[in-house]
Coordinates of C-alpha atoms in Angstrom, one line a residue:
Chain A
M1 CA 38.5 -43.1 -43.5
A2 CA 38.2 -40.6 -40.4
T3 CA 37.3 -37.6 -42.4
K4 CA 34.6 -39.4 -44.1
G5 CA 33.1 -40.7 -40.8
M6 CA 33.1 -37.2 -39.8
N7 CA 31.5 -35.6 -42.8
L8 CA 28.7 -38.0 -42.6
C9 CA 28.0 -37.2 -38.6
N10 CA 28.6 -33.6 -39.7
V11 CA 25.6 -33.9 -42.1
C12 CA 23.7 -36.5 -39.6
C13 CA 24.1 -33.4 -37.0
L14 CA 23.0 -30.5 -39.5
L15 CA 19.9 -32.5 -40.5
L16 CA 18.8 -33.1 -37.2
Y17 CA 19.2 -29.5 -36.1
V18 CA 17.3 -28.5 -39.2
I19 CA 14.6 -30.8 -38.2
T20 CA 14.3 -30.0 -34.8
A21 CA 14.7 -25.9 -35.5
V22 CA 12.0 -26.4 -38.0
L23 CA 9.6 -28.3 -35.7
A24 CA 10.2 -26.5 -32.5
G25 CA 9.1 -23.0 -33.9
R26 CA 10.6 -20.1 -33.3
D27 CA 13.5 -19.3 -30.7
F28 CA 11.6 -16.6 -28.4
Y29 CA 15.0 -16.4 -26.1
Q30 CA 16.7 -15.7 -29.4
I31 CA 14.3 -13.2 -30.7
L32 CA 14.4 -11.2 -27.3
G33 CA 18.1 -11.5 -27.1
V34 CA 17.9 -12.8 -23.4
S35 CA 19.3 -15.9 -22.0
K36 CA 17.2 -18.9 -20.8
S37 CA 17.4 -18.0 -17.3
A38 CA 16.7 -14.5 -17.9
S39 CA 14.6 -12.6 -15.1
I40 CA 10.9 -11.3 -15.9
R41 CA 12.7 -7.8 -15.6
D42 CA 15.1 -8.8 -18.1
I43 CA 12.6 -9.8 -20.5
K44 CA 10.5 -6.7 -20.0
K45 CA 13.7 -4.7 -20.3
A46 CA 14.5 -6.3 -23.7
Y47 CA 11.0 -6.3 -25.2
R48 CA 10.8 -2.3 -24.3
K49 CA 14.3 -1.7 -26.1
L50 CA 13.6 -3.9 -29.1
A51 CA 9.7 -2.8 -29.7
L52 CA 11.2 0.8 -30.2
Q53 CA 13.8 -0.2 -32.5
L54 CA 11.4 -2.7 -34.5
H55 CA 7.9 -1.0 -34.6
P56 CA 7.0 -1.6 -38.2
D57 CA 6.5 2.6 -38.5
R58 CA 10.3 2.9 -37.5
N59 CA 11.1 0.9 -40.5
P60 CA 9.0 1.8 -43.4
D61 CA 11.7 0.1 -46.0
D62 CA 11.7 -3.3 -44.4
P63 CA 9.1 -5.6 -46.2
K64 CA 10.0 -8.2 -43.0
A65 CA 9.2 -5.6 -40.3
Q66 CA 5.8 -6.7 -39.6
D67 CA 6.8 -10.4 -39.2
K68 CA 9.8 -9.3 -36.8
F69 CA 7.5 -7.3 -35.0
A70 CA 4.8 -10.1 -34.7
D71 CA 7.6 -12.5 -33.3
L72 CA 8.7 -9.9 -30.9
G73 CA 5.0 -9.6 -29.5
A74 CA 4.5 -13.3 -29.8
A75 CA 8.1 -14.0 -27.6
Y76 CA 6.9 -11.3 -25.1
E77 CA 3.6 -12.8 -24.6
V78 CA 5.0 -16.3 -24.1
L79 CA 8.1 -15.7 -21.9
S80 CA 6.3 -12.8 -19.7
D81 CA 3.9 -15.6 -18.4
E82 CA 5.3 -18.1 -16.0
E83 CA 2.8 -20.9 -17.2
K84 CA 3.4 -20.2 -20.4
R85 CA 7.1 -19.8 -20.4
K86 CA 7.1 -23.6 -18.7
Q87 CA 5.4 -25.1 -21.4
Y88 CA 7.6 -23.4 -23.9
D89 CA 10.6 -24.4 -22.4
T90 CA 9.2 -28.1 -22.3
Y91 CA 7.4 -28.4 -25.5
G92 CA 8.4 -25.7 -27.8
E93 CA 6.2 -23.4 -29.7
D94 CA 4.0 -26.2 -30.6
G95 CA 3.6 -27.3 -27.4
L96 CA 1.7 -24.2 -26.2
K97 CA -1.7 -25.1 -25.7
E98 CA -3.8 -22.2 -26.6
G99 CA -3.5 -19.7 -29.2
H100 CA -2.1 -16.1 -28.5
H101 CA -4.6 -14.0 -26.7
G102 CA -3.9 -10.5 -26.2
S103 CA -3.0 -8.7 -29.6
H104 CA 0.4 -7.2 -29.8
N105 CA -1.1 -3.8 -29.5
D106 CA -2.1 -4.1 -26.2
I107 CA 1.4 -5.7 -25.3
F108 CA 3.0 -2.6 -26.9
S109 CA 0.6 0.0 -25.2
S110 CA 1.1 -1.3 -21.8
F111 CA 4.9 0.1 -22.2
F112 CA 4.4 3.0 -24.3
G113 CA 0.8 4.3 -24.2
D114 CA -2.6 4.0 -26.6
F115 CA -3.4 6.4 -28.8
G116 CA -1.7 5.4 -32.2
F117 CA 2.1 5.4 -31.8
M118 CA 4.0 8.6 -32.4
F119 CA 7.7 8.5 -32.1
G120 CA 9.6 10.7 -30.1
G121 CA 6.7 10.9 -27.8
N122 CA 5.6 13.7 -29.4
R123 CA 2.0 14.4 -31.0
Q124 CA 2.0 15.0 -34.9
Q125 CA -1.1 16.7 -34.9
Q126 CA -2.6 16.7 -38.5
D127 CA -5.4 18.7 -37.5
R128 CA -4.7 21.3 -34.6
N129 CA -8.5 21.9 -34.3
I130 CA -9.1 18.5 -32.9
P131 CA -9.6 19.1 -28.9
R132 CA -7.5 17.0 -26.7
G133 CA -8.0 16.3 -22.9
N134 CA -5.3 17.3 -20.2
D135 CA -2.0 16.0 -19.6
I136 CA -1.2 14.1 -16.5
T137 CA 2.1 14.5 -14.9
L138 CA 2.9 12.8 -11.7
D139 CA 6.0 11.9 -9.6
L140 CA 7.3 8.5 -9.4
E141 CA 9.8 8.1 -6.6
V142 CA 12.2 5.7 -7.1
T143 CA 15.3 4.6 -4.8
L144 CA 19.0 4.5 -5.6
E145 CA 19.0 1.0 -5.8
E146 CA 16.6 1.4 -8.6
V147 CA 18.7 3.6 -10.2
Y148 CA 21.8 1.2 -10.1
S149 CA 19.9 -1.9 -10.9
G150 CA 16.8 -0.6 -12.7
N151 CA 13.5 -1.9 -12.2
F152 CA 10.1 -2.2 -13.8
V153 CA 6.7 -0.5 -12.1
E154 CA 3.6 -1.9 -12.8
V155 CA 0.7 0.6 -12.8
V156 CA -3.0 0.2 -12.9
R157 CA -4.3 3.0 -15.2
V158 CA -8.3 3.4 -14.3
K159 CA -9.7 6.0 -17.1
P160 CA -13.4 6.7 -18.5
V161 CA -13.2 5.3 -22.0
A162 CA -16.4 6.4 -24.4
K163 CA -19.0 3.8 -24.9
E164 CA -21.8 4.1 -27.5
A165 CA -25.0 4.6 -25.8
P166 CA -28.5 5.1 -27.1
G167 CA -29.6 8.4 -29.0
K168 CA -28.0 11.7 -29.7
R169 CA -26.0 14.1 -27.7
K170 CA -25.0 17.7 -28.5
C171 CA -21.2 18.1 -29.4
N172 CA -18.9 20.7 -30.4
C173 CA -20.7 23.5 -28.8
R174 CA -19.5 27.1 -29.7
Q175 CA -20.9 30.7 -29.6
E176 CA -21.6 32.0 -33.1
M177 CA -23.1 35.5 -33.9
R178 CA -26.7 35.3 -35.3
T179 CA -28.1 38.2 -37.3
T180 CA -32.0 38.6 -37.2
Q181 CA -34.0 41.2 -39.0
L182 CA -36.3 43.1 -36.6
G183 CA -38.2 44.9 -39.5
P184 CA -37.2 46.9 -42.7
G185 CA -33.6 48.0 -42.4
R186 CA -33.2 47.0 -38.7
F187 CA -31.3 44.2 -38.0
Q188 CA -29.8 42.9 -34.4
M189 CA -26.7 40.5 -33.9
T190 CA -26.8 38.2 -30.8
Q191 CA -24.8 35.5 -29.5
E192 CA -25.9 32.2 -29.9
M193 CA -24.9 28.7 -28.6
V194 CA -24.8 26.2 -31.6
C195 CA -24.2 22.8 -31.5
D196 CA -23.6 19.9 -33.5
E197 CA -25.6 16.5 -33.3
C198 CA -23.2 13.4 -32.5
P199 CA -23.9 9.8 -31.8
N200 CA -24.5 9.5 -27.6
V201 CA -21.5 8.2 -25.6
K202 CA -21.2 7.6 -22.0
L203 CA -18.0 7.5 -20.0
V204 CA -17.3 4.0 -18.5
N205 CA -14.3 3.1 -16.3
E206 CA -11.8 0.6 -17.5
E207 CA -8.6 -0.2 -16.1
R208 CA -5.3 -1.7 -17.4
T209 CA -1.8 -2.2 -16.4
L210 CA 1.1 -0.1 -17.7
E211 CA 4.7 -0.7 -17.4
V212 CA 7.3 1.8 -16.7
E213 CA 10.6 1.5 -16.6
I214 CA 13.0 2.6 -14.3
E215 CA 16.4 2.7 -16.5
Q216 CA 19.7 2.3 -15.0
G217 CA 21.3 5.6 -14.6
V218 CA 17.9 7.8 -14.9
R219 CA 18.3 11.1 -13.4
D220 CA 15.8 13.2 -11.7
E221 CA 13.1 15.1 -13.5
M222 CA 13.4 12.7 -16.2
E223 CA 10.2 11.8 -17.7
Y224 CA 8.5 8.9 -19.4
P225 CA 5.3 9.4 -21.6
F226 CA 2.2 7.0 -22.1
I227 CA 0.5 8.4 -25.2
G228 CA -3.2 8.7 -24.7
E229 CA -3.4 7.7 -21.2
G230 CA -3.9 11.1 -19.6
E231 CA -7.4 13.0 -19.5
P232 CA -10.1 11.8 -21.8
H233 CA -12.0 14.2 -23.8
I234 CA -15.5 13.8 -24.8
D235 CA -15.2 15.5 -28.2
G236 CA -11.5 14.7 -29.0
E237 CA -8.5 13.1 -28.2
P238 CA -7.3 11.9 -24.9
G239 CA -4.0 14.1 -23.3
D240 CA -0.7 12.0 -22.2
L241 CA 0.1 10.6 -18.9
R242 CA 3.7 11.5 -17.9
F243 CA 6.1 9.8 -14.9
R244 CA 8.4 12.2 -13.7
I245 CA 11.2 10.4 -11.8
K246 CA 12.1 11.8 -8.2
V247 CA 15.2 10.1 -6.8
L248 CA 14.9 9.5 -3.4
K249 CA 17.7 10.3 -0.8
H250 CA 19.6 7.4 0.3
P251 CA 21.0 7.1 4.0
L252 CA 24.2 5.6 3.0
F253 CA 25.2 7.0 -0.4
E254 CA 24.8 10.5 -1.9
R255 CA 24.6 10.8 -5.8
R256 CA 26.5 13.3 -7.9
G257 CA 26.0 12.9 -11.3
D258 CA 27.2 9.5 -12.0
D259 CA 29.5 9.1 -8.9
L260 CA 28.4 7.9 -5.7
Y261 CA 29.5 9.3 -2.2
T262 CA 29.9 7.6 1.4
N263 CA 31.2 7.8 4.9
V264 CA 33.1 5.3 6.7
T265 CA 34.3 5.5 10.3
I266 CA 37.4 3.7 11.0
S267 CA 39.0 3.5 15.0
L268 CA 42.1 5.8 16.1
V269 CA 44.1 2.6 15.8
E270 CA 43.0 1.3 12.3
A271 CA 43.6 5.3 11.1
L272 CA 47.5 4.2 12.4
I273 CA 47.9 1.1 11.4
G274 CA 45.6 0.3 8.4
F275 CA 42.5 -1.7 7.7
E276 CA 40.8 -4.1 5.3
M277 CA 36.9 -3.9 4.9
D278 CA 33.8 -4.7 2.7
I279 CA 31.4 -2.0 1.9
V280 CA 27.9 -3.5 0.7
H281 CA 26.8 -1.9 -2.3
L282 CA 23.5 -0.8 -3.8
D283 CA 22.7 -4.2 -5.1
G284 CA 24.5 -6.1 -2.5
H285 CA 27.7 -7.0 -4.0
K286 CA 30.8 -6.1 -1.5
V287 CA 33.4 -3.8 -2.2
H288 CA 36.7 -4.8 -0.8
I289 CA 38.6 -2.2 0.6
V290 CA 42.7 -2.5 1.9
R291 CA 44.4 0.4 3.4
D292 CA 48.0 -0.3 4.7
K293 CA 49.0 3.1 5.2
I294 CA 47.9 5.9 7.8
T295 CA 44.6 7.3 6.9
K296 CA 43.7 11.1 7.9
P297 CA 40.4 12.2 8.8
G298 CA 38.8 13.4 5.7
A299 CA 40.9 11.5 3.8
R300 CA 39.2 10.0 0.3
M301 CA 39.5 6.9 -1.5
W302 CA 38.2 6.7 -5.4
K303 CA 36.9 3.2 -6.5
K304 CA 36.7 3.7 -10.1
G305 CA 33.8 1.6 -11.6
E306 CA 31.9 1.4 -8.6
G307 CA 29.7 4.5 -9.2
L308 CA 26.3 4.6 -11.1
P309 CA 25.8 3.4 -14.9
N310 CA 25.3 6.4 -17.2
F311 CA 22.0 6.9 -18.3
D312 CA 23.1 7.0 -22.1
N313 CA 25.6 4.5 -21.8
I314 CA 25.4 1.7 -19.3
N315 CA 28.7 0.2 -19.7
I316 CA 30.4 3.6 -18.4
R317 CA 30.1 3.7 -14.9
G318 CA 31.0 6.7 -12.3
S319 CA 33.2 6.3 -9.2
L320 CA 32.7 5.6 -5.5
I321 CA 34.2 8.0 -3.5
I322 CA 34.8 6.8 0.2
T323 CA 35.6 9.6 2.8
F324 CA 37.2 8.4 5.7
D325 CA 36.2 9.5 9.1
V326 CA 38.0 8.6 12.4
E327 CA 36.3 7.8 15.4
F328 CA 38.2 8.8 18.9
P329 CA 38.1 7.2 22.0
Q330 CA 35.0 7.7 24.0
T331 CA 35.8 8.0 27.3
Q332 CA 38.4 10.4 28.5
L333 CA 41.9 8.8 29.8
D334 CA 43.1 8.8 32.8
E335 CA 46.4 9.4 34.3
P336 CA 48.2 6.1 34.1
Q337 CA 46.8 5.5 30.7
K338 CA 48.0 9.2 29.5
E339 CA 51.5 8.4 31.0
A340 CA 51.7 5.1 29.6
L341 CA 50.5 6.3 26.1
I342 CA 53.6 9.1 26.4
K343 CA 56.1 6.6 27.2
M344 CA 54.7 4.1 24.5
F345 CA 55.0 6.8 21.6
L346 CA 58.3 7.8 22.7
S347 CA 59.8 4.4 22.9
L348 CA 58.4 3.6 19.5
G349 CA 59.9 6.6 17.9
I350 CA 56.4 7.5 16.5
Q351 CA 56.0 11.3 16.0
A352 CA 52.8 12.1 18.0
L353 CA 53.9 14.1 20.9
K354 CA 54.3 17.8 21.2
R355 CA 54.5 20.3 17.9
H356 CA 55.5 23.1 19.8
S357 CA 57.6 23.2 22.5
Chain B
M1 CA -14.3 -5.2 -13.9
G2 CA -16.3 -8.3 -11.9
N3 CA -18.8 -9.9 -13.8
L4 CA -22.1 -9.5 -11.5
G5 CA -24.0 -11.8 -13.4
S6 CA -27.2 -13.6 -12.3
G7 CA -25.3 -16.9 -12.1
C8 CA -24.3 -15.9 -9.0
A9 CA -28.0 -16.1 -7.2
V10 CA -28.3 -19.8 -8.7
L11 CA -28.1 -22.4 -5.6
P12 CA -25.5 -24.9 -6.5
R13 CA -27.4 -28.1 -7.4
S14 CA -24.8 -29.8 -9.6
L15 CA -21.4 -29.6 -10.8
P16 CA -21.9 -27.4 -13.7
T17 CA -24.1 -25.1 -11.4
I18 CA -20.9 -25.2 -8.8
L19 CA -18.5 -24.6 -11.4
I20 CA -20.6 -21.6 -12.7
L21 CA -20.7 -20.4 -9.1
L22 CA -17.1 -20.7 -8.8
S23 CA -16.0 -18.6 -12.0
C24 CA -18.4 -16.2 -10.6
V25 CA -16.4 -15.9 -7.7
F26 CA -13.1 -15.8 -9.4
G27 CA -14.4 -13.3 -12.0
L28 CA -15.2 -10.8 -9.3
S29 CA -12.0 -11.2 -7.6
L30 CA -9.9 -11.4 -10.8
G31 CA -11.9 -8.4 -12.3
T32 CA -9.0 -6.1 -11.3
E33 CA -5.8 -6.1 -11.1
L34 CA -5.0 -4.6 -7.9
S35 CA -7.9 -4.2 -5.4
F36 CA -6.5 -1.8 -2.8
V37 CA -5.2 1.7 -3.0
T38 CA -0.9 2.1 -2.3
C39 CA 1.0 4.8 -1.4
G40 CA 2.6 6.9 -4.6
S41 CA -0.8 6.5 -6.3
V42 CA -2.9 9.5 -7.9
L43 CA -6.5 9.3 -7.8
K44 CA -9.7 11.1 -8.0
L45 CA -12.0 11.0 -4.6
L46 CA -15.9 10.7 -5.5
N47 CA -18.2 12.0 -2.5
I48 CA -20.8 9.1 -2.6
K49 CA -23.9 11.0 -1.5
H50 CA -23.4 14.0 -3.6
N51 CA -21.8 12.4 -6.6
V52 CA -19.0 14.9 -6.8
R53 CA -15.1 14.6 -7.2
L54 CA -12.8 16.1 -4.6
H55 CA -11.0 19.2 -6.4
S56 CA -8.7 21.8 -6.2
H57 CA -7.4 24.8 -8.3
D58 CA -5.5 28.2 -7.8
V59 CA -8.4 29.9 -6.8
R60 CA -8.3 31.3 -3.1
Y61 CA -11.2 31.6 -0.5
G62 CA -12.4 34.8 -0.2
S63 CA -13.0 34.4 3.5
G64 CA -11.7 32.5 6.1
S65 CA -8.2 31.7 5.9
G66 CA -7.7 33.1 2.2
Q67 CA -5.8 29.7 1.4
Q68 CA -6.5 27.9 -1.9
S69 CA -10.0 26.3 -1.8
V70 CA -11.1 22.9 -2.2
T71 CA -14.4 21.8 -3.7
G72 CA -16.3 19.3 -5.2
V73 CA -17.0 19.3 -9.0
T74 CA -19.6 17.0 -11.1
A75 CA -17.4 16.4 -14.1
V76 CA -15.6 13.2 -14.7
E77 CA -12.7 14.4 -16.8
D78 CA -10.8 17.4 -14.9
S79 CA -7.5 16.9 -14.4
N80 CA -7.6 19.4 -11.5
S81 CA -9.3 16.6 -9.5
Y82 CA -6.4 14.2 -9.1
W83 CA -4.8 13.7 -5.4
S84 CA -1.5 11.8 -4.7
V85 CA -1.6 9.7 -1.8
R86 CA 1.4 9.9 0.4
G87 CA 2.8 9.1 3.7
T88 CA 3.4 11.9 6.4
S89 CA 6.9 13.7 7.1
D90 CA 7.4 11.2 10.0
A91 CA 6.4 8.0 8.8
L92 CA 7.0 7.5 5.2
C93 CA 5.2 5.3 3.2
H94 CA 7.1 3.5 0.2
R95 CA 5.8 3.3 -3.2
G96 CA 3.3 0.5 -3.9
T97 CA 2.6 0.0 0.0
P98 CA -0.9 -0.9 0.5
V99 CA -2.7 2.0 2.9
K100 CA -4.0 0.2 6.2
C101 CA -7.1 1.4 7.9
E102 CA -6.5 3.9 10.6
Q103 CA -3.2 4.8 8.7
T104 CA -2.6 8.8 8.7
I105 CA -1.7 9.8 5.3
R106 CA -1.5 13.2 3.3
L107 CA -3.2 14.1 0.0
T108 CA -1.6 16.3 -2.4
H109 CA -3.3 17.8 -5.2
V110 CA -1.1 17.0 -8.1
N111 CA -1.5 20.0 -10.4
T112 CA -1.0 22.5 -7.6
G113 CA 1.6 20.6 -5.0
R114 CA -0.7 21.8 -2.1
N115 CA -1.9 19.3 0.7
L116 CA -5.4 18.8 1.8
H117 CA -5.6 20.8 4.8
S118 CA -8.1 21.8 7.6
H119 CA -8.3 24.1 10.4
Y120 CA -10.4 26.3 13.1
F121 CA -11.6 28.6 10.1
A122 CA -15.4 28.8 9.2
S123 CA -16.2 27.6 5.6
P124 CA -18.1 30.4 3.5
L125 CA -21.5 28.7 2.6
S126 CA -22.2 26.6 5.6
S127 CA -19.9 27.8 8.6
N128 CA -18.5 24.3 8.9
Q129 CA -14.8 23.8 9.3
E130 CA -13.0 25.2 6.2
V131 CA -11.0 22.6 4.3
S132 CA -8.3 24.0 2.2
A133 CA -5.0 23.3 0.1
F134 CA -2.0 24.2 1.8
G135 CA 2.0 24.0 1.3
D136 CA 4.4 24.1 -1.2
E137 CA 5.6 21.2 -3.5
G138 CA 4.0 18.8 -1.2
E139 CA 5.5 20.1 2.3
G140 CA 2.9 22.0 4.4
D141 CA 2.5 21.1 8.1
H142 CA 1.0 18.9 10.4
L143 CA -2.5 20.1 9.8
D144 CA -2.0 18.3 6.3
E145 CA -2.9 14.8 8.1
W146 CA -5.6 12.7 7.5
T147 CA -6.6 9.1 9.0
V148 CA -8.2 6.7 6.4
L149 CA -11.3 5.3 8.1
C150 CA -12.2 2.1 6.5
G151 CA -13.8 -1.7 7.3
G152 CA -11.4 -4.2 6.9
S153 CA -7.3 -3.8 7.2
V154 CA -6.4 -2.2 3.8
W155 CA -8.0 0.7 2.1
K156 CA -10.1 -1.3 -0.7
R157 CA -10.8 0.6 -4.1
E158 CA -14.5 -0.5 -4.0
E159 CA -15.0 0.5 -0.4
A160 CA -16.5 3.7 1.0
V161 CA -14.1 5.0 3.4
R162 CA -14.1 8.3 5.5
F163 CA -11.3 10.8 6.0
R164 CA -10.8 12.3 9.9
H165 CA -8.4 15.1 10.1
K166 CA -6.1 14.3 12.7
A167 CA -5.5 17.4 14.4
T168 CA -9.3 18.3 14.6
D169 CA -11.1 14.9 14.5
A170 CA -13.4 16.2 11.9
L171 CA -14.5 14.4 8.8
L172 CA -14.2 15.4 5.3
S173 CA -17.8 15.8 4.3
V174 CA -20.0 17.7 1.3
T175 CA -23.6 18.7 2.5
G176 CA -24.7 20.2 -1.1
E177 CA -24.2 23.9 -0.9
Q178 CA -23.0 25.4 -4.2
Y179 CA -20.8 28.4 -5.1
G180 CA -21.5 31.0 -7.6
R181 CA -19.0 32.9 -9.6
P182 CA -16.3 32.2 -11.0
I183 CA -16.7 28.7 -9.9
H184 CA -20.2 28.1 -10.8
G185 CA -21.8 24.9 -9.7
Q186 CA -18.9 23.6 -7.5
R187 CA -20.2 22.4 -4.0
E188 CA -18.5 23.4 -0.8
V189 CA -16.0 21.0 0.7
H190 CA -15.9 21.1 4.8
A191 CA -15.3 19.1 7.6
M192 CA -17.6 18.2 10.2
S193 CA -17.4 16.5 13.8
S194 CA -19.9 13.9 13.2
P195 CA -19.9 10.8 10.7
S196 CA -22.8 10.6 8.1
Q197 CA -23.4 9.8 4.9
H198 CA -22.3 12.9 3.9
S199 CA -18.8 12.2 4.7
L200 CA -18.2 8.7 2.6
W201 CA -16.0 8.7 -0.1
K202 CA -14.5 6.4 -2.8
A203 CA -11.7 6.0 -5.0
M204 CA -12.4 6.1 -8.6
E205 CA -10.1 7.1 -11.9
G206 CA -6.3 7.4 -11.4
I207 CA -2.8 5.5 -11.8
F208 CA -2.6 2.8 -9.2
M209 CA 1.2 1.8 -8.1
K210 CA 1.2 -1.9 -7.8
P211 CA 3.7 -3.1 -5.0
S212 CA 7.0 -3.7 -7.0
E213 CA 9.8 -6.3 -6.2
N214 CA 12.6 -4.5 -4.6
P215 CA 16.1 -4.7 -6.9
M216 CA 18.6 -7.3 -5.5
G217 CA 20.5 -6.3 -2.7
S218 CA 17.9 -3.9 -1.2
R219 CA 18.1 -3.5 2.5
D220 CA 16.1 -2.1 5.5
Y221 CA 17.9 1.1 6.4
S222 CA 15.6 1.9 9.4
H223 CA 17.7 1.4 12.3
L224 CA 20.4 3.8 11.0
H225 CA 20.9 7.7 11.1
T226 CA 22.2 9.3 8.5
E227 CA 25.4 10.3 7.8
F228 CA 25.2 13.4 5.6

């Protein structure tokens, strides 16, 4: 009896689930692989990682690649916008008021650049004769906190874009040798500037937002390219824009590879009797330190797993190495204090008096 | 880009007109994602009167200080016209912080790593104060410091601003003198003591850093001295 009831219950539940799944549309959180409480940064990070994996050019054998990629774009478009996300959370995909605005291309190129996508950041130039605008490489200063936790930097790119204009213009100008005949048997060779005729263009400044990811564990001098976002060329392709990471010095932590080094000063008494303290880490979490032995100046403590995440595998972390410095009293001791000190150490049997006789 | 349509000139007489007016205003303000210049941004500076962009290159002055020359070029697409907006060595300016009017900054030439610089040398064509590019990898000396002079509280991208050289009080200017070979057609950039139409500049093409949220846990360390 109980089993029959349970089976009916299960079937009902399954039916209900299927109905809601069908009615609710796509699960954008699942498509991006993030939780319902994901921050905007988590969402951007997830999109960037998946976009590289799911791009149709990268999956030529998968017939569903276009759809998967389109789903990803739709998911990002909704979840990255506060208003749309609220509507989606309450009413599902069908509850979204308007249709999709920006094309997925716009979203994709704000993370990776503009001009037809080439994997690996390298251009495969089919025709080497196409002139290309200059590349722009600029330093992007990042803090150690950003290296630890990751971050996204929004950047507004203002660049000239070629727009149609009335008339014609001279293009592909080059020097050519012309031979003219001056008379019977007499020739002259001259250099002449020869141009083609092209539709006229004018350069108009346009702007767009780019998303630069500061990946966890990123190292100094690493570069993030944005294809086609460099200097334009009126007769050819634009160059690329490259962000070169520059990690700023931190006042408390020093980076060496994936390890972090920091100095802590303890008192003379703490050095002798031990101590307990918290060190506040780069993301605000506390590292608890307990010491119940004597600590010499310059002594080091290793805290595994409290260093920086490794860029290639963020599940591996370096260590935090704490070097202890001992603070001695600031004011000189007077005679009664000196005598009391000698007496105390003698009576306690602590080896702290003369080393040599 | 702002929509400066003729609708803005219509006097509000009824609700639809008011709505048009409102959307006009919002259109103007929403036309750009970032209306001011921030530290860490890389940009081209246009001299408004002479329509040339501030430029430098690996060519030295033949007279004066003999340092790397700074000129004005007419071309729009020249990657040697990019300058990075940075704080001074005493007052760091964090990435994405808006540049305030009267703030002192350094302008670092992106391709050569030298800072916009001036000193008491005569410029080659007009005998005004020479402006050069000086330093190595973004570090020069106190003569690299310039004060941004603008109207409001921050340096707006759309605004015409002036740059006053901190040490000599002279203003970055162009008066139209042109060089011959090997930099034919480029204009002389120099500094002059009195403000004029020749010393107005505007932020143009570039890569502008938006202010970003600090990751969780970031703190202000300005009260501490470094232990290293």
